[in-house]
Amino acid sequence: MRAQRNTTQGEASDSELTSVVMYAPDQLSAKATLIAIVATIFGSSICTLGLWYLLKVVKLPPFGGSQVTKAGATVGIFLTLLVTCIFVLWWMADDKRGTTRPRWRTWITYAVTHMAPAGLVMSAIGVPLSPSRLYLEGITVDQGFRTQFLTRLTATQGLPDMNYADLPAYYPGAWFWLGARFAQLIGYPGWAIYQPWALLSIAVTGCVLVPVWQRLVGSLPVATAIALVTTAIALTLCAFEPYACVIAMGIPAALVMGRRALSGQKLATVGVVVYLGASASTYTLYTAVIALSLVTVSGLFFAFVLRSWRPIRQIIVIGVSSMAIASIVWGPYLWLRFTGHYEGTAAASHFLPSEGTVVPLPMFATSFVGVLCLIGLIYLIMRVMDPDVCAMGVGLAVMYLWVIASMSVALSGTTLLGFRLDSVITIILGTAGVLGLAELRLVAVHRFYPVQFSTSLSTRINVICVVVLALAGIQYAQAIPDRNAHAIELAYTNTDGDGHRADFLPPDATQYYAEIDRVIQEKTGKPAADTVVLTDEFNFLTYYPYLGFQAFTSHYANPLGEFEKRNAVIENWASQSWDSLKDPQDFDRAVSNVPWRSPDAFVLRADSTGSSDSKDGWNFNLAIDIFPSNPNVWFKGVRFNPEVFQGENSPWTVTQVGPFVVVTHD
C-alpha cells in the first residue's frame, strides 16, 4: 500500500493511480505503532469499563418497554461521531494549512479518535443492554454453551472441556479463558462476566484498529473512519458472537499485513503471526480462510511478482510460528486425540441455516454500508495491480469460494459453515470502500478537475465529505439497536443466574437453580466444579460450574467425549430401569460401570410424590443430530423408573426442588 500524498496541486499522474494513496504526514514508526497499540488497549479498557459501570449505576428502563433507553443510545452514538468528526476536521484543516498543531490538541485528537470505537460500542449495544446482566440473546441456544464455557473456566485455572470431566477443551478457548481470568480478577461469576467481557473485547478491538490502520495507510482520519465503519458493521452482523467478532474485525488489516510480511517486512511478519496465532486459538474457521488467502497471495507473488522463493519462505515462517502460538490452546486436545482411543466425531459443521443458502452481496443493500461496499468493490477492481489491494481482493475471492464450497459439500452431509463469512465479506468491502472514498477525494477529484484548488476550497470539500459521511454513519449506527432488537429482548426475557428477569416479569424455573446447587453440594459433599451431573436442564450448567455427563447437543460436544456412545448408555439405563435394572442396586452398578466418570447426581423435571405426571417415569431428553434436516436437532424423550432412585435399599437420595427432582448418590 505504497503511495504518495498529492492533495491540492494539479492533475494526478497515471503512476499515482496505480498505487493506494498513503498519507505520509500521519505515518507511524514501528516503535510508535507498538506504543500506540499498548496505550490504546489500556485507555479503551478503562473507558469501556468506566462507561459500563456508569450505565449500571444510572438504572435505565428496559429497552423493549421504554423508548428512553433507545433515545439514550442514539444520543451516545450522535455525540461519539460528532465529537470525532470535529477533531478529524480540525486535524485535516491543520494539515491543509501546513500549520503546527499545539501539543495539547494533538493528544486530545489522538485520544478522541482512538477511543471513538469504544464509544460507539457502548452507545449502540452497551446502553440497550445496561438494565440486564445478560448479553445479546441471553442464554438462548448458542449463548447457553458459550456462557457455560465461561462459567466452567472461571471455576478453574486451566483450559478443560466446558462440559465433560477429565478432557481438554476442544472448542478454541482463548477468548473464554481470558474472560474467566477477568471474572476472577473482579470477583464475578462466569455467567455475569459475559456481558462486560464481550463489550470490552469488541470495544478494545475496534480502538486498536486505529493505530494499526494508521500504520498501514499513514492517515489518522482514514484509520479512524475504517475503525468506526468496521465496528458499526461488526455490531450489526456478528456482535452476538463476540469472540468471532473480534477476529473478523481484524481480517482486512491481517490481509494487508500478510502481503507485506510475504515481502519480508519484519513488523508485518510479527503482526500477522500474532494475529493468526490468536485467531487459531479463538475461531478456527476464520484462521483457515485467512491462511488459504495468504497461501494464494504467496503463490501469486512467487509466480508473477517477486519471482523468488521469499514469499514461500515467509509463508512457512508465518505458518510454523502461528501454529506454535495456537498449540498452547490446541496442543492438549490434539495430543489426546492422536494418542488415545476415542470413537467420537465432531458435528459442529452439521448446520445450514437459510442465510447459508445464498451468496452474500452486501454491495446491493439499500443502506450507507451497501453504498460503501459497492464503492469498495469498484476500488478493489480498479486497484487490483496494487499489491495490498490485491491481497484484500484475493481474500474476498477466497471467502466467496468458501461460501460456494460450503453449499456444495452440504450434499455430502456436512458444511464449511460458509454463512459465518457474511460479516467478514461486508467488513472487507466496507474497508475497501473507505479507502476508495479517500482516494477519490485526494486523487480523482484533481484528475477530473485539473485546476489548482485553493486551501479554503479544499478545506470546504473536506468539510463536506466528512460531514456527509458522518451523517450517513449516524443514520446507519443509530439503527444498530433495532437490528439487534430480538437479541436484546432475549437478554431481558431470559432469567439470569440470580433468578431475576431484567424486564421485571416473574422468572422461570431458573429461580430454583440456587437451591438445586445447595442440595447437590450438601448431599454429595463435593464442590460443583468436581461433581458430574446428568441433566437435560442445561441452563443449570450454564450458571453453575458442574461437569455434565452429557453435552447439550453433539454440535457443541467434544469429540473425545463420545457423545453418541453416551446417548446410547443413557437410553439403555432408562429402558432397562423398567426391566433388568429395576433393582436399585443393579441400576447403581450399571451407572458406575461406564468408561467415563459416572454421574454424582441427576436433575430431572419431575414430581417425586408419584403424581399422575410421573407414573410413566421421569423424562430425560436425548439430543439427536438429524442433519441435513432443518432444524438439525431432534429431542427424544427417554423415561427413568422412579423406583431405581426411590426403592428399597436405593443408594440414591431424592429431593424435590420446585419442578425438579434432584437425585444424589449417598
PDB file of C-alpha atoms in Angstrom, residues 51-63 68-69 127-132:
ATOM      1  CA  LEU A  51     -18.938   3.609  30.909  1.00  0.00           C
ATOM      2  CA  TRP A  52     -20.260   0.122  31.656  1.00  0.00           C
ATOM      3  CA  TYR A  53     -20.166   0.771  35.402  1.00  0.00           C
ATOM      4  CA  LEU A  54     -21.781   4.187  34.969  1.00  0.00           C
ATOM      5  CA  LEU A  55     -24.623   2.676  32.937  1.00  0.00           C
ATOM      6  CA  LYS A  56     -25.260   0.120  35.673  1.00  0.00           C
ATOM      7  CA  VAL A  57     -25.465   2.901  38.256  1.00  0.00           C
ATOM      8  CA  VAL A  58     -27.872   5.016  36.187  1.00  0.00           C
ATOM      9  CA  LYS A  59     -30.558   2.260  36.098  1.00  0.00           C
ATOM     10  CA  LEU A  60     -32.171   2.829  32.705  1.00  0.00           C
ATOM     11  CA  PRO A  61     -35.608   1.302  31.985  1.00  0.00           C
ATOM     12  CA  PRO A  62     -35.837  -1.962  29.974  1.00  0.00           C
ATOM     13  CA  PHE A  63     -35.081  -1.468  26.283  1.00  0.00           C
ATOM     14  CA  VAL A  68     -35.909   6.239  26.803  1.00  0.00           C
ATOM     15  CA  THR A  69     -33.130   3.659  26.583  1.00  0.00           C
ATOM     16  CA  VAL A 127     -26.786   1.257  26.613  1.00  0.00           C
ATOM     17  CA  PRO A 128     -29.603  -1.072  25.442  1.00  0.00           C
ATOM     18  CA  LEU A 129     -28.152  -3.950  27.476  1.00  0.00           C
ATOM     19  CA  SER A 130     -27.358  -1.977  30.622  1.00  0.00           C
ATOM     20  CA  PRO A 131     -30.509  -2.865  32.615  1.00  0.00           C
ATOM     21  CA  SER A 132     -29.794  -6.578  32.060  1.00  0.00           C
TER      22      SER A 132
END
